PDB file of C-alpha atoms in Angstrom:
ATOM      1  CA  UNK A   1      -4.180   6.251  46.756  1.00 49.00           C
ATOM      2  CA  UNK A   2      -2.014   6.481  50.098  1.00 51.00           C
ATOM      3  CA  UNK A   3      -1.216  10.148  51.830  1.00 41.00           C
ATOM      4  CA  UNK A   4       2.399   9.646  50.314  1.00 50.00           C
ATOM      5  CA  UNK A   5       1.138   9.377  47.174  1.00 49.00           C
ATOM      6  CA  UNK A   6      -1.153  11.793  46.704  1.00 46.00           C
ATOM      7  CA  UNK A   7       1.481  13.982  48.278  1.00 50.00           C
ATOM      8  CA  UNK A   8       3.969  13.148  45.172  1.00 57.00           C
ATOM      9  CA  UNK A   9       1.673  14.187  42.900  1.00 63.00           C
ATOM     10  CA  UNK A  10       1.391  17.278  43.990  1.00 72.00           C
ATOM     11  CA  UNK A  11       4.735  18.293  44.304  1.00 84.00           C
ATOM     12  CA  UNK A  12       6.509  20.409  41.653  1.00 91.00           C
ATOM     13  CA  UNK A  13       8.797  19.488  39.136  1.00 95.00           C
ATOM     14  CA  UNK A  14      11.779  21.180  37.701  1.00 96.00           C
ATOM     15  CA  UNK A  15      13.127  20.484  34.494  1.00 95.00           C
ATOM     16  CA  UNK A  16      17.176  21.521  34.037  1.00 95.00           C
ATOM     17  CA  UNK A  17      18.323  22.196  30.738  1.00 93.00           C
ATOM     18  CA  UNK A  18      21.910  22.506  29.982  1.00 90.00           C
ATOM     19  CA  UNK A  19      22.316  25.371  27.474  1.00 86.00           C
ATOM     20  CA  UNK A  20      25.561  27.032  27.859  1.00 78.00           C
ATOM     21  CA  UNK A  21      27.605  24.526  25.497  1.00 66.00           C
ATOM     22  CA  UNK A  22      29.636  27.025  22.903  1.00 51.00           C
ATOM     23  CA  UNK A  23      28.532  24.667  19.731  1.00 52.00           C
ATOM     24  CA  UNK A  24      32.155  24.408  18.710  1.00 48.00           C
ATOM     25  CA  UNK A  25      31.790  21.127  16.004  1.00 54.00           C
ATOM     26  CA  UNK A  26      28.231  22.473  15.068  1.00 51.00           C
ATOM     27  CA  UNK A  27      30.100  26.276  14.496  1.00 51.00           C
ATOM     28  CA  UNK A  28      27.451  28.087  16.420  1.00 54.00           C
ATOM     29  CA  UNK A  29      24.787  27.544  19.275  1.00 61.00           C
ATOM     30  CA  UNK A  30      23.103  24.643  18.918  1.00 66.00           C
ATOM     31  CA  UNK A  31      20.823  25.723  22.106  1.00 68.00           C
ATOM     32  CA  UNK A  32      19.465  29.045  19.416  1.00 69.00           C
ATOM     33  CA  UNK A  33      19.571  27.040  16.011  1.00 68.00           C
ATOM     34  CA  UNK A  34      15.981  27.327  14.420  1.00 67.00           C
ATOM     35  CA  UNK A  35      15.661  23.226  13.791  1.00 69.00           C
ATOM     36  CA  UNK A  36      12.196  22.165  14.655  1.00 70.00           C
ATOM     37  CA  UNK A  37       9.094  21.053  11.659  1.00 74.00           C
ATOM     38  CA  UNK A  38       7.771  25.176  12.476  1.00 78.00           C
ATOM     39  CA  UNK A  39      11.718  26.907  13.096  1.00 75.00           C
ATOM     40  CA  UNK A  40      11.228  26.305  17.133  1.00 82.00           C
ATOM     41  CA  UNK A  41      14.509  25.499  18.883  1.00 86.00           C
ATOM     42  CA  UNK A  42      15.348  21.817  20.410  1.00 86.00           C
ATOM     43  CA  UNK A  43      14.885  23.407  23.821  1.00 87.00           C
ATOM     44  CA  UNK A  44      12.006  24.987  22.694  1.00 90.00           C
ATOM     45  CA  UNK A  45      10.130  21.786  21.851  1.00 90.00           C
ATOM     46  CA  UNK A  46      11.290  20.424  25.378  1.00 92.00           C
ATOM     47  CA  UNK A  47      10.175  22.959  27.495  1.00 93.00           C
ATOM     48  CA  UNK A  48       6.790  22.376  25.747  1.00 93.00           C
ATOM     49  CA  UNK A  49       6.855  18.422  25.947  1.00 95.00           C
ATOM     50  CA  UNK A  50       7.759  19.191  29.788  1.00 95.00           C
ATOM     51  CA  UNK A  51       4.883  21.099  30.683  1.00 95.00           C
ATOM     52  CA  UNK A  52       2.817  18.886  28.904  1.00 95.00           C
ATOM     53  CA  UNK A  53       3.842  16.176  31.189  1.00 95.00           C
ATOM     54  CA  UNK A  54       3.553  18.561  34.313  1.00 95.00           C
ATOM     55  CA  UNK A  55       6.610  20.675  35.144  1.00 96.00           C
ATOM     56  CA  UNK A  56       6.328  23.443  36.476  1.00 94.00           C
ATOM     57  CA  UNK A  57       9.207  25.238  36.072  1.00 94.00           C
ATOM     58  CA  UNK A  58      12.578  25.466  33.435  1.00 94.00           C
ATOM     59  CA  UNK A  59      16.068  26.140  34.577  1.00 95.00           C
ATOM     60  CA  UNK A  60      18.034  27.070  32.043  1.00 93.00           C
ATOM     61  CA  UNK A  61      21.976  26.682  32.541  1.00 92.00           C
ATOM     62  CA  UNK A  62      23.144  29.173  30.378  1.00 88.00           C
ATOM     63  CA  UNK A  63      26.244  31.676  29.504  1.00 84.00           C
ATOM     64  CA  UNK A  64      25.319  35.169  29.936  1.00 86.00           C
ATOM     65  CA  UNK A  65      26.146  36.647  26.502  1.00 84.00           C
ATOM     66  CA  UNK A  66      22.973  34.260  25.846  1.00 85.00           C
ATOM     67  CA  UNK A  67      20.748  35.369  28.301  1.00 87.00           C
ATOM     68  CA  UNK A  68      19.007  38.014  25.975  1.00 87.00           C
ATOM     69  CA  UNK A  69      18.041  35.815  23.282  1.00 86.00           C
ATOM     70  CA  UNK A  70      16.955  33.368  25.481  1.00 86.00           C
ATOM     71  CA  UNK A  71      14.801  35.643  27.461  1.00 87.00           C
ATOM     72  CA  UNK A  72      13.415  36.972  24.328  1.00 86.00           C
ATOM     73  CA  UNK A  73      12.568  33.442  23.034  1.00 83.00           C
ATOM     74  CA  UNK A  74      10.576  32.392  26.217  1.00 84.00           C
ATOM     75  CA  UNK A  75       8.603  35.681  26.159  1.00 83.00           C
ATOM     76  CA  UNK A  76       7.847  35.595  22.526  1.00 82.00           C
ATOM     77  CA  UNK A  77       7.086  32.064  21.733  1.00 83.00           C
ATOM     78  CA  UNK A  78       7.124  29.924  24.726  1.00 86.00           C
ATOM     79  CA  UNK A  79       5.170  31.791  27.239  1.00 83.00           C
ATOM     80  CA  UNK A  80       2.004  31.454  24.587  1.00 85.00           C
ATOM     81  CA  UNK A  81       2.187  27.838  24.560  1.00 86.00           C
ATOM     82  CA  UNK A  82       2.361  27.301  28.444  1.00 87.00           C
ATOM     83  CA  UNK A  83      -0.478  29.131  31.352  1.00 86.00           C
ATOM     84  CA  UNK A  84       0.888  32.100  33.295  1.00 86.00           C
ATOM     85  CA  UNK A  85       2.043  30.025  36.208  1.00 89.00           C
ATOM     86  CA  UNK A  86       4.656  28.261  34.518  1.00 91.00           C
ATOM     87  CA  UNK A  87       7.943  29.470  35.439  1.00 90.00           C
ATOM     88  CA  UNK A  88      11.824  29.721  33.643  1.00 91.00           C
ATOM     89  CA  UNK A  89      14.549  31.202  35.285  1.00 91.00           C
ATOM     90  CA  UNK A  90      18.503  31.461  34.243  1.00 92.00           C
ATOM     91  CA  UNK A  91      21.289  29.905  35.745  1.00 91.00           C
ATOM     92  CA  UNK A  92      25.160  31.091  35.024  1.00 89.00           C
ATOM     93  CA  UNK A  93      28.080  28.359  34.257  1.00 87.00           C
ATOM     94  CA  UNK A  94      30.802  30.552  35.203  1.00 86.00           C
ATOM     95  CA  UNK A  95      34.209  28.752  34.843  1.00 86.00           C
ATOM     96  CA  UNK A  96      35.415  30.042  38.494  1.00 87.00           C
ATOM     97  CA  UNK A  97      32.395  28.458  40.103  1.00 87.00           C
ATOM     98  CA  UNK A  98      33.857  24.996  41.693  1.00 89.00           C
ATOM     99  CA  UNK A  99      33.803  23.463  44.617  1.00 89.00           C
ATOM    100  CA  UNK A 100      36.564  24.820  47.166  1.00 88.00           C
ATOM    101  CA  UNK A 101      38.579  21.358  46.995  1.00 89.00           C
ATOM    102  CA  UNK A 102      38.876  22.385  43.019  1.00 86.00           C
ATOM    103  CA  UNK A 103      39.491  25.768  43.192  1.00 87.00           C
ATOM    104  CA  UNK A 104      42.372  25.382  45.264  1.00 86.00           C
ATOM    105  CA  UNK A 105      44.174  23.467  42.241  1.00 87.00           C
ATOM    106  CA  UNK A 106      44.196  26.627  40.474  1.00 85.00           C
ATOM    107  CA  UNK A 107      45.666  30.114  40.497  1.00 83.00           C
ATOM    108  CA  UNK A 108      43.544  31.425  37.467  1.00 84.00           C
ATOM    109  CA  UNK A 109      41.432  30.596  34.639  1.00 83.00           C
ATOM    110  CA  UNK A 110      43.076  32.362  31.862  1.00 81.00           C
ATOM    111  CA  UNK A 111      43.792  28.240  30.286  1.00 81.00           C
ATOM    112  CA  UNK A 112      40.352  27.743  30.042  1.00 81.00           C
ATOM    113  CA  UNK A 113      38.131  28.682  27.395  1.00 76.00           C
ATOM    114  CA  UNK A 114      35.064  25.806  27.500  1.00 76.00           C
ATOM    115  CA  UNK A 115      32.693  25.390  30.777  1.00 75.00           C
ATOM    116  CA  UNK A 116      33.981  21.928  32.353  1.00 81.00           C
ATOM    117  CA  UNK A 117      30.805  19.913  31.380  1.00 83.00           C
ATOM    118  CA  UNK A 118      27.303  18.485  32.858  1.00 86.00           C
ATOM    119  CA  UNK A 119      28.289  18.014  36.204  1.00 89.00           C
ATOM    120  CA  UNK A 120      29.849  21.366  36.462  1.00 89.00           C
ATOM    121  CA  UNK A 121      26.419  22.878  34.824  1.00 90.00           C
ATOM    122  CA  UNK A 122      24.760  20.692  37.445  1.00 91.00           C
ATOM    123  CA  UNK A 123      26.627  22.149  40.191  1.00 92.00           C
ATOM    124  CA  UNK A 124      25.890  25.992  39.227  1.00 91.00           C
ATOM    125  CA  UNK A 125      22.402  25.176  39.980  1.00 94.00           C
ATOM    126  CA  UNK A 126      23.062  24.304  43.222  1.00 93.00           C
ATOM    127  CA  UNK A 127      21.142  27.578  44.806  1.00 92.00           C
ATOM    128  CA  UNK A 128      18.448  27.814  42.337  1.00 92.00           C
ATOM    129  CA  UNK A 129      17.200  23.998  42.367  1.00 92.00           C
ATOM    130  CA  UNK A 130      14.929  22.131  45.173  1.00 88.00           C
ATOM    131  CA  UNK A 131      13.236  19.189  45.177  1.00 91.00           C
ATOM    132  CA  UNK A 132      12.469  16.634  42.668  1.00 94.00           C
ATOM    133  CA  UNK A 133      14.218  17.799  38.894  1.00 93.00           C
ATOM    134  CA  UNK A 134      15.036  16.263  35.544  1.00 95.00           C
ATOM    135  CA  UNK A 135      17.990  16.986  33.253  1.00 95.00           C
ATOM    136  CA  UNK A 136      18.546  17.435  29.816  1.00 94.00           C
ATOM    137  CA  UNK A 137      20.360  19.311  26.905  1.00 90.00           C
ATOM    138  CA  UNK A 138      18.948  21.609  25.447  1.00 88.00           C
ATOM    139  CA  UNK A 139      20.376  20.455  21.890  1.00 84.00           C
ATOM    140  CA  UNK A 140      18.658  17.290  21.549  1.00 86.00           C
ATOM    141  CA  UNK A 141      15.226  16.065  20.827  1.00 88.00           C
ATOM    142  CA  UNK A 142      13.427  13.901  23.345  1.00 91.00           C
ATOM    143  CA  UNK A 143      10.290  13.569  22.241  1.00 91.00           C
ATOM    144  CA  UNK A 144       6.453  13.817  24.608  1.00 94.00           C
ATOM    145  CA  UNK A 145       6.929  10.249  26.130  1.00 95.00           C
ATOM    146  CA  UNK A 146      10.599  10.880  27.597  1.00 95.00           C
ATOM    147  CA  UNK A 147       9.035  13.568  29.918  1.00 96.00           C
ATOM    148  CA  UNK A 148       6.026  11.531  30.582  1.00 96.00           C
ATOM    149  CA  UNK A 149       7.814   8.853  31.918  1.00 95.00           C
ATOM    150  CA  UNK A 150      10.177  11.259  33.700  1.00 94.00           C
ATOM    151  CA  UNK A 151       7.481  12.616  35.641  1.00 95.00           C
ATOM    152  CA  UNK A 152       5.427   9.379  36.242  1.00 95.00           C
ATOM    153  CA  UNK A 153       8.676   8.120  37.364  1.00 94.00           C
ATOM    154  CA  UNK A 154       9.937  11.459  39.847  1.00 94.00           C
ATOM    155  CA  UNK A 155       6.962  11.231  41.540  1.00 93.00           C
ATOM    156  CA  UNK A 156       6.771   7.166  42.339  1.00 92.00           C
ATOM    157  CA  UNK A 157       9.839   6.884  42.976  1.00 91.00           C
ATOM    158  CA  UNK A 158      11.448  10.549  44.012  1.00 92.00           C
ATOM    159  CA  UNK A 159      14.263   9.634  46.150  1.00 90.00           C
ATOM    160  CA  UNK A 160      15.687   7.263  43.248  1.00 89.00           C
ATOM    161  CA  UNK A 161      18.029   8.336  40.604  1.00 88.00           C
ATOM    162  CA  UNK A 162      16.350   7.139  37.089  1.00 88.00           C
ATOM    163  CA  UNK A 163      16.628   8.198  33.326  1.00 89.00           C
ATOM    164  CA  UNK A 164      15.029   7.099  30.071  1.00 91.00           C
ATOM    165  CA  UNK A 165      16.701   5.017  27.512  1.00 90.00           C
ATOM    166  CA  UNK A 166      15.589   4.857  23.718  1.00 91.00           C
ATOM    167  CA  UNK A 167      15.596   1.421  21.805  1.00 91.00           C
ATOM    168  CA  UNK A 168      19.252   1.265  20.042  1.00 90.00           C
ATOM    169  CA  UNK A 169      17.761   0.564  16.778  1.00 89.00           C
ATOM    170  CA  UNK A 170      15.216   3.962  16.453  1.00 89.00           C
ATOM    171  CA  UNK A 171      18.362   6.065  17.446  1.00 90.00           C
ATOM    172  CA  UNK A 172      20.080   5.198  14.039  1.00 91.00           C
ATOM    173  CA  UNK A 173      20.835   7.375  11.419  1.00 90.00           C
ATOM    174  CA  UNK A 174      20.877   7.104   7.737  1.00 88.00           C
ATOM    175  CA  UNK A 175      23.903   9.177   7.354  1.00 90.00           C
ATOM    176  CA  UNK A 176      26.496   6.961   9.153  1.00 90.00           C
ATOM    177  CA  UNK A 177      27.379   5.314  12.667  1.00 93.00           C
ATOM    178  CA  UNK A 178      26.583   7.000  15.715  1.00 93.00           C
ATOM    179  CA  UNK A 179      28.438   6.950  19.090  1.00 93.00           C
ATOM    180  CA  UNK A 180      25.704   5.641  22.105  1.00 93.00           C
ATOM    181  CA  UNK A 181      25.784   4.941  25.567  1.00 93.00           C
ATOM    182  CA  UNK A 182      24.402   1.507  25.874  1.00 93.00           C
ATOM    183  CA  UNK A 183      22.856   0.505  29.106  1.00 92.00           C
ATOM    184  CA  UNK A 184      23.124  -2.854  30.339  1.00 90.00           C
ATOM    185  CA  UNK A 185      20.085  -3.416  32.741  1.00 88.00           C
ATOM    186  CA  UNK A 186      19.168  -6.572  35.145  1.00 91.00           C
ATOM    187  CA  UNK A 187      15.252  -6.780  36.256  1.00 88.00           C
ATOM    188  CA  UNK A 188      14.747  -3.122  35.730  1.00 79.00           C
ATOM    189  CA  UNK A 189      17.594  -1.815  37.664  1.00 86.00           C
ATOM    190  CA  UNK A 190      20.656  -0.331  35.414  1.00 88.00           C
ATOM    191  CA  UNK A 191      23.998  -2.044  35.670  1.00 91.00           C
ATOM    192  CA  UNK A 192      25.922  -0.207  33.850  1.00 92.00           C
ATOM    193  CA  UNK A 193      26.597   1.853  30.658  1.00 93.00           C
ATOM    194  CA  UNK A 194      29.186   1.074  28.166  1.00 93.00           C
ATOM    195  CA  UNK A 195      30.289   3.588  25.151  1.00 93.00           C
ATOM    196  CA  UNK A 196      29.998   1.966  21.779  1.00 95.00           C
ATOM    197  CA  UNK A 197      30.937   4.320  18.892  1.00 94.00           C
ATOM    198  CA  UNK A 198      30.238   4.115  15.066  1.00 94.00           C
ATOM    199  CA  UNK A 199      27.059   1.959  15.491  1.00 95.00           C
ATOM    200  CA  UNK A 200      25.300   1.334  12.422  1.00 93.00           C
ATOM    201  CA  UNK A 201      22.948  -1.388  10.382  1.00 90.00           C
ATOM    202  CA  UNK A 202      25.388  -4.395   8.927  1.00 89.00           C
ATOM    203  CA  UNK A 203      23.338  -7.004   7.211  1.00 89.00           C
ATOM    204  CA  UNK A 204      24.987  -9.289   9.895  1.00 86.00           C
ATOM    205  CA  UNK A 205      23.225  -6.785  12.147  1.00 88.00           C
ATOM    206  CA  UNK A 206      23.511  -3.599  14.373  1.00 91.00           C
ATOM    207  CA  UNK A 207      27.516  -3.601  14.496  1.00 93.00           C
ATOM    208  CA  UNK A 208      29.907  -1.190  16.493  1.00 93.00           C
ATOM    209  CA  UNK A 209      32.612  -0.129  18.765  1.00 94.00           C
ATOM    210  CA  UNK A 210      33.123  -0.566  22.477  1.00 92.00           C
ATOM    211  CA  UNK A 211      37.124   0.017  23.534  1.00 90.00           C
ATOM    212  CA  UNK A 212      38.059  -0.190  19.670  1.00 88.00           C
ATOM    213  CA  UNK A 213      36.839  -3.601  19.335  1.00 92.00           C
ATOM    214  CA  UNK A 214      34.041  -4.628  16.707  1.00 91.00           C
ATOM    215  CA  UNK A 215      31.219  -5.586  18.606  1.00 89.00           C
ATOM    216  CA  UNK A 216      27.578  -7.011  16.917  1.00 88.00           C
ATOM    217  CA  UNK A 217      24.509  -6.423  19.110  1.00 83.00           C
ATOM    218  CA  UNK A 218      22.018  -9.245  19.655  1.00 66.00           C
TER     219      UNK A 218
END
């Protein structure tokens, strides 16, 4: 093993999770909803599969009204499941926090209600975050292997932008179509990624949307 490589493995990674999403379609937060086999939380069970893999440390993007809960469900549950050294820390998406080239577009905030998304979130981070990190919601369900191959894949290749795609056809559900990004990928490197909404099982095969025109995958 080279210098440089040894050097990567050693070097700690940060796992972002973007929790301050206001749940409206859902009618709560999603980020606190009890939804895992034991009543753990989907951010729960991917701060766990992160430190499994070898982060370090959990960022949590958050609004403040939600810091308490939050707090109280790393110190209660998580912090038993991980060694001492592991580290969480909260990070505020306030709406005024932009860029100075944004902020100049606007006199207040009083129209907006929602944070502005995942690169906003991203952004808010901006003084908490060094070095080598991986992003996720905190309302979805990954699974061990995702952060596995996030960290094999940070620390071979850690001034590369990656992510980690699921097989279309275990992402299904038995309750309807589902919207996906699809990625189109050439020898490993990602070309592209199209939208494709209502895709579900057609005995023709896995059917769906992309710009409103039926589509069938091969």
């Amino acid at each position: 093993m080279t210098l440089t490589a040894i050097m990567n493995e050693n070097r700690p990674l940060t796992l972002v999770i973007m929790a301050a999403g206001l749940g409206s379609r859902f009618g709560g937060d999603k980020q606190l909803a009890n939804l895992g086999p034991s009543g753990e939380t989907m951010l729960e069970l991917s701060t766990i599969s992160a430190y499994k893999a070898g982060f370090t440390r959990v960022v949590l993007v958050i609004r403040p009204e939600l810091e308490a809960e939050l707090e109280s469900l790393f110190c209660e549950r998580v912090k038993t499941q991980v060694s001492s050294t592991f580290q969480y820390s909260f990070c505020y998406q306030k709406i005024d926090d932009l860029p100075a080239e944004a902020l100049s577009h606007f006199d207040n905030f009083d129209h907006r209600l929602k944070p502005w998304g995942t690169a906003h979130a991203l952004w808010c981070t901006r003084h908490t975050v060094k070095g080598l990190m991986a992003v996720i919601n905190a309302d979805d369900y990954y699974g061990d292997t995702a952060f596995e191959l996030l960290a094999q894949g940070l620390r071979a290749r850690p001034l590369e932008w990656m992510l980690v795609a699921y097989p279309l056809h275990l992402t299904l559900s038995e309750h309807g179509g589902v919207n996906r990004g699809v990625c189109r990928v050439v020898d490993g490197v990602l070309q592209g990624v199209a939208e494709w909404t209502q895709i579900r099982q057609e005995p023709q095969g896995l059917v769906g949307l992309c710009d409103g025109v039926l589509g069938i995958f091969c």
